[in-house]
């Protein structure tokens, strides 16, 4: 906001300068005022100043004698934290259509009324509607029995939900196939599992109650509701559900977010399921809760969240085929003062908004030397040269960081780095039948496209519907890398939508919203890709067969193409399905594409994505800062997927330029960008940097002499250094193919291997420098090359006595070797 | 040496002592009536079987401890006797199971034995440890209610049948080869029905569910196999006529799903979910041999009429034939893709016919060891099959139909549709009819002559027993911690920023005013100026409110001084 008001002031000033159209200035001023006003109020101080009361859900509908609804009474505190005051609130039902025990609303008679909820002088009213209060109880398989089985864990992957079942009994994973489960439970083995004459003696009951040998042990108590539900359902004949029986359509989790002001607090979760007949039910007791960060907060089986330590946690609620989450923030509980860190752009504002919520302070800006080295590695994959350093450090312009960002972004190497990333995403590699010729053509094609300035969406518009010979149209090679519709669809989803849908090939995704229908609908876009072998055995021709669809494996019906998470498109006869897909993929209708693109770019500059791993966005793995990701996605789309502009925004943010040093509030935070991360350089960049500082080259297959490691085409580099330091073999579309984790062989290779020692010798850098410089000056130069800084006084003091004046060369080469082996060199910080 | 001897002596002495104590304790206990009845070893055996016997049995005695009989428990294992009579707190069996001592049992991460089972072990050790072991199975009926005496002499040892609370899936069904007697699974009993007079004869009590009923070829014996799933299996024989028990074999692992007798040898074979076919002598219960070629539950097995072969089929579609006398593998017949549900031999033992969940019925030539016939009998699965005299078969399946076929697979007749999947079939050659039983509990007689069908009504009790309440439990709530003063996060610097912003806008407004004055013919400038003014007024008001409310406390708060 401050920057905006500065802009306003500048605009108003500009209006006074002659030669400007006053009308244009007036328009600009109006726009700025409007923006400023909205920013003022949205950031507003009226908000969060006073505590407010909230009752969830905001209306209650009870539709049967067993229908109940739990209530959450939430107090939003002045400091932005929340407090569960359900047990302190007073409830009053007017008129008396329902009764309330322990914030648990049960029907007493049909009618409508209002539930008055009172806490600390505030009263809220919740409408309550009761129907069928005295209707007979009718249990059904899907909506009663299956809930018991799922909550008890019978159909998890390690028990009967595994693909082969367990101990001779199989259930569908988390109940995705209720009809099949009904059949297997009742009729698969005749009367072995159920005994209707005396339900309590059924094998089902003996097993679940642990009365007989059961690998899973006892799952619920004698006389519990679960036990009673099974008995009643069996006693009523274990009847199959009617075809029009209501099905759950969605779930809601109350509250969607909890901000604990300290550890040692609790919050109740209520889960409500919506059904196809318009009714809803409180299903909290049949919901499975899982937390992802027990050190911050845990959740009990009945949905009570307890805070334990400062941090963030995500509580996943799984019911039927639905998963929904609740985000939990636990503040350290110590006094916190917003540091008022100045923002450099909108991205910072969103990052710091989140940090304020967490009571975390960001680190200070990094120094100029560190900044230049970091930026240079990130933008061009090289270290700054000594002259670049001096020039930058001398520059007194307050905008010098922006200037150097622009300068580096304009360099060819920046796009080469991006092409390397694209090569990983598209799995450019020579195995799987692709010849070296095909690979080189493909690689050259991609390079040309990107250097010509073709943005990602246009690139995909050529790539995905590609037809013809792999030699004549290199884009066709994409369809040689993987040839089955399923894997093509999985890769597109993972790489360009950031979603792994693989699970849904065999069963509905257990931790996400993807169903088998989604999976096969998406795979169907690739069901009409035809292949022909050309005369040259290395060549392949891809064409559109114009017929065929994926068959659903459960009932073998053809599945029409359907966008992932969106509608099925109208497709005319003869239209290439892939062309229809591409029209949607990067369009405004599919914000996931832009978000994923932005997240990939963001992760390049921070070592981790806002969604991490970048290609595994799901309900149970939400972005660490959704507003930030949305904003980046919006910008990416507005920039027409121009990676340069997005990178410029990121590099210009204060968030990127933060120091890697921690403070007590952010030292444990890994996800919210309160500081810059120390990142090991990628294998290719590291090798390029070693070549750069030692003034040597490496020969790479398929590249001219002097080619850079980041330009190596294909997945096999034939280079020991690159393999050891985790270059992506590009065998899968997974972001995990690139490895930057340390290994023993990496350390040994640097210490004893040929790369460092040989390159120091063959590059003769020390020798060349000694020709014009004093030994100590050479040492300083080596420091600047490798670390981007001059040695500290302590370092200088340690070095200088160790350099003999008569033969300084070997000592200086040892120093060079030591620098190359140090973490300060290997890491970007 | 000396040491060891002493140890052995001590151990023997302790054993004798505990036996002696136990013998003493037993009767005296039972005479003092008021104490609750001590659990029987049979009950304790059930608990041990569930939790311990998997590793501590006669074949695999971990720590040399066998917990299958009272004698072996008293002998104990490497660490001495497992129990000290009358003193559960000193008995390793109880101490380890109750997790009072290391190593905790059952080992690893497995949960502790449920409290009610522990209590049973405790009470049993405390009370009568040395009551004479009961024979494996009491041949006389042991139901709690005293059997109603039967009037007709031919009902022998039968008891009056207890009406079922509800209909339940028919799990076993058989018809006597030359008398019109139908045997039927009921709830914890085998129901006997006279087809000729359409009357119920009575029931044989049975612990658990009967999964297989079969009259021996000579019609002298009724074989009843079944039990409590995953808990106990029983293979019992009854003399047809007086219905007295003639043999009883127990299988500790699970309820058998199929069984057959080989009268010439006095052997019985059975199989079930544990994938093993066991063949035992009916007189002493000794296992003659086991067959382990099945890769899934054993669903069906049959001795050949000449007594030379034993065929068995599993739930995976595996079909194997062994030599009945030696137990040697004879052949594996590949073809079925799903569970082999039923089988039958032709009278000359040369052809085996099998039915399967894959929908087919297949005949196998025992000389060629190959499939000789195959036809689709019931889409969705053939579940039951019986031989209807030479040359004709009857089948039933998931499609609810009952059909008769010639040996070469030609449909002879469709006998009708049942209410649910038909799992059981039997043929009464004497009465020229077929009896079927389905999952819904319906039993139907299909007369072959006129193709009429009629159902047999299983007696149901008039008042169904009361079911447990279906109350919805009230959940517990989150505990509320002490109200702590909220920690203010708004800071003075935020206020500074707002003040700076306001100042900037005010300056801009001044500049705009000048502009507007300079260009009187540009109404847009005036408009812009007025808009800025509006914004300034609104923000000023906001700022004033902010200053008067939050920040004062903020600045005074000692907490935030640093």
PDB file of N, CA and C in Angstrom, chain A residues 202-232:
ATOM      1  N   UNK A 202     -22.651 -63.634  13.501  1.00  0.00           N
ATOM      2  CA  UNK A 202     -22.036 -63.617  12.180  1.00  0.00           C
ATOM      3  C   UNK A 202     -20.523 -63.559  12.311  1.00  0.00           C
ATOM      4  N   UNK A 203     -19.849 -64.143  11.335  1.00  0.00           N
ATOM      5  CA  UNK A 203     -18.389 -64.068  11.317  1.00  0.00           C
ATOM      6  C   UNK A 203     -17.948 -62.600  11.293  1.00  0.00           C
ATOM      7  N   UNK A 204     -18.682 -61.788  10.532  1.00  0.00           N
ATOM      8  CA  UNK A 204     -18.391 -60.351  10.463  1.00  0.00           C
ATOM      9  C   UNK A 204     -18.280 -59.754  11.861  1.00  0.00           C
ATOM     10  N   UNK A 205     -19.237 -60.112  12.704  1.00  0.00           N
ATOM     11  CA  UNK A 205     -19.277 -59.537  14.046  1.00  0.00           C
ATOM     12  C   UNK A 205     -18.184 -60.146  14.925  1.00  0.00           C
ATOM     13  N   UNK A 206     -18.016 -61.484  14.813  1.00  0.00           N
ATOM     14  CA  UNK A 206     -16.990 -62.144  15.620  1.00  0.00           C
ATOM     15  C   UNK A 206     -15.608 -61.576  15.327  1.00  0.00           C
ATOM     16  N   UNK A 207     -15.377 -61.284  14.039  1.00  0.00           N
ATOM     17  CA  UNK A 207     -14.073 -60.749  13.639  1.00  0.00           C
ATOM     18  C   UNK A 207     -13.912 -59.313  14.142  1.00  0.00           C
ATOM     19  N   UNK A 208     -14.916 -58.494  13.849  1.00  0.00           N
ATOM     20  CA  UNK A 208     -14.786 -57.067  14.162  1.00  0.00           C
ATOM     21  C   UNK A 208     -14.673 -56.833  15.665  1.00  0.00           C
ATOM     22  N   UNK A 209     -15.281 -57.728  16.451  1.00  0.00           N
ATOM     23  CA  UNK A 209     -15.233 -57.555  17.896  1.00  0.00           C
ATOM     24  C   UNK A 209     -14.070 -58.329  18.517  1.00  0.00           C
ATOM     25  N   UNK A 210     -13.283 -58.964  17.648  1.00  0.00           N
ATOM     26  CA  UNK A 210     -12.116 -59.684  18.150  1.00  0.00           C
ATOM     27  C   UNK A 210     -12.480 -60.918  18.952  1.00  0.00           C
ATOM     28  N   UNK A 211     -13.676 -61.467  18.700  1.00  0.00           N
ATOM     29  CA  UNK A 211     -14.058 -62.661  19.469  1.00  0.00           C
ATOM     30  C   UNK A 211     -13.360 -63.895  18.918  1.00  0.00           C
ATOM     31  N   UNK A 212     -13.028 -63.848  17.650  1.00  0.00           N
ATOM     32  CA  UNK A 212     -12.278 -64.959  17.061  1.00  0.00           C
ATOM     33  C   UNK A 212     -10.977 -64.379  16.517  1.00  0.00           C
ATOM     34  N   UNK A 213     -10.112 -65.274  16.080  1.00  0.00           N
ATOM     35  CA  UNK A 213      -8.828 -64.861  15.553  1.00  0.00           C
ATOM     36  C   UNK A 213      -9.015 -63.879  14.395  1.00  0.00           C
ATOM     37  N   UNK A 214      -8.471 -62.697  14.522  1.00  0.00           N
ATOM     38  CA  UNK A 214      -8.625 -61.668  13.493  1.00  0.00           C
ATOM     39  C   UNK A 214      -7.330 -60.872  13.444  1.00  0.00           C
ATOM     40  N   UNK A 215      -6.698 -60.858  12.286  1.00  0.00           N
ATOM     41  CA  UNK A 215      -5.414 -60.152  12.171  1.00  0.00           C
ATOM     42  C   UNK A 215      -5.554 -58.700  12.605  1.00  0.00           C
ATOM     43  N   UNK A 216      -6.701 -58.116  12.278  1.00  0.00           N
ATOM     44  CA  UNK A 216      -6.906 -56.702  12.612  1.00  0.00           C
ATOM     45  C   UNK A 216      -7.317 -56.470  14.053  1.00  0.00           C
ATOM     46  N   UNK A 217      -7.499 -57.541  14.817  1.00  0.00           N
ATOM     47  CA  UNK A 217      -7.880 -57.382  16.213  1.00  0.00           C
ATOM     48  C   UNK A 217      -9.297 -56.856  16.386  1.00  0.00           C
ATOM     49  N   UNK A 218      -9.556 -56.322  17.563  1.00  0.00           N
ATOM     50  CA  UNK A 218     -10.887 -55.795  17.853  1.00  0.00           C
ATOM     51  C   UNK A 218     -11.005 -54.376  17.310  1.00  0.00           C
ATOM     52  N   UNK A 219     -12.078 -54.116  16.570  1.00  0.00           N
ATOM     53  CA  UNK A 219     -12.206 -52.821  15.899  1.00  0.00           C
ATOM     54  C   UNK A 219     -13.205 -51.895  16.573  1.00  0.00           C
ATOM     55  N   UNK A 220     -14.190 -52.446  17.236  1.00  0.00           N
ATOM     56  CA  UNK A 220     -15.063 -51.591  18.023  1.00  0.00           C
ATOM     57  C   UNK A 220     -15.605 -52.373  19.209  1.00  0.00           C
ATOM     58  N   UNK A 221     -16.270 -51.656  20.110  1.00  0.00           N
ATOM     59  CA  UNK A 221     -16.674 -52.261  21.377  1.00  0.00           C
ATOM     60  C   UNK A 221     -18.014 -52.968  21.243  1.00  0.00           C
ATOM     61  N   UNK A 222     -18.203 -53.985  22.087  1.00  0.00           N
ATOM     62  CA  UNK A 222     -19.525 -54.593  22.207  1.00  0.00           C
ATOM     63  C   UNK A 222     -20.498 -53.498  22.645  1.00  0.00           C
ATOM     64  N   UNK A 223     -21.651 -53.460  21.997  1.00  0.00           N
ATOM     65  CA  UNK A 223     -22.667 -52.507  22.413  1.00  0.00           C
ATOM     66  C   UNK A 223     -22.451 -51.106  21.869  1.00  0.00           C
ATOM     67  N   UNK A 224     -21.400 -50.901  21.079  1.00  0.00           N
ATOM     68  CA  UNK A 224     -21.181 -49.571  20.503  1.00  0.00           C
ATOM     69  C   UNK A 224     -22.188 -49.329  19.385  1.00  0.00           C
ATOM     70  N   UNK A 225     -22.243 -48.069  18.926  1.00  0.00           N
ATOM     71  CA  UNK A 225     -23.162 -47.762  17.836  1.00  0.00           C
ATOM     72  C   UNK A 225     -22.805 -48.574  16.596  1.00  0.00           C
ATOM     73  N   UNK A 226     -21.524 -48.718  16.323  1.00  0.00           N
ATOM     74  CA  UNK A 226     -21.093 -49.495  15.160  1.00  0.00           C
ATOM     75  C   UNK A 226     -21.641 -50.919  15.231  1.00  0.00           C
ATOM     76  N   UNK A 227     -21.501 -51.525  16.404  1.00  0.00           N
ATOM     77  CA  UNK A 227     -21.989 -52.877  16.623  1.00  0.00           C
ATOM     78  C   UNK A 227     -23.506 -52.937  16.371  1.00  0.00           C
ATOM     79  N   UNK A 228     -24.228 -51.986  16.929  1.00  0.00           N
ATOM     80  CA  UNK A 228     -25.685 -51.985  16.781  1.00  0.00           C
ATOM     81  C   UNK A 228     -26.109 -51.800  15.327  1.00  0.00           C
ATOM     82  N   UNK A 229     -25.416 -50.927  14.619  1.00  0.00           N
ATOM     83  CA  UNK A 229     -25.793 -50.670  13.221  1.00  0.00           C
ATOM     84  C   UNK A 229     -25.693 -51.962  12.415  1.00  0.00           C
ATOM     85  N   UNK A 230     -24.593 -52.694  12.606  1.00  0.00           N
ATOM     86  CA  UNK A 230     -24.423 -53.931  11.842  1.00  0.00           C
ATOM     87  C   UNK A 230     -25.507 -54.944  12.211  1.00  0.00           C
ATOM     88  N   UNK A 231     -25.790 -55.072  13.506  1.00  0.00           N
ATOM     89  CA  UNK A 231     -26.811 -56.033  13.939  1.00  0.00           C
ATOM     90  C   UNK A 231     -28.169 -55.679  13.334  1.00  0.00           C
ATOM     91  N   UNK A 232     -28.528 -54.418  13.417  1.00  0.00           N
ATOM     92  CA  UNK A 232     -29.843 -54.014  12.917  1.00  0.00           C
ATOM     93  C   UNK A 232     -29.957 -54.225  11.417  1.00  0.00           C
TER      94      UNK A 232
END
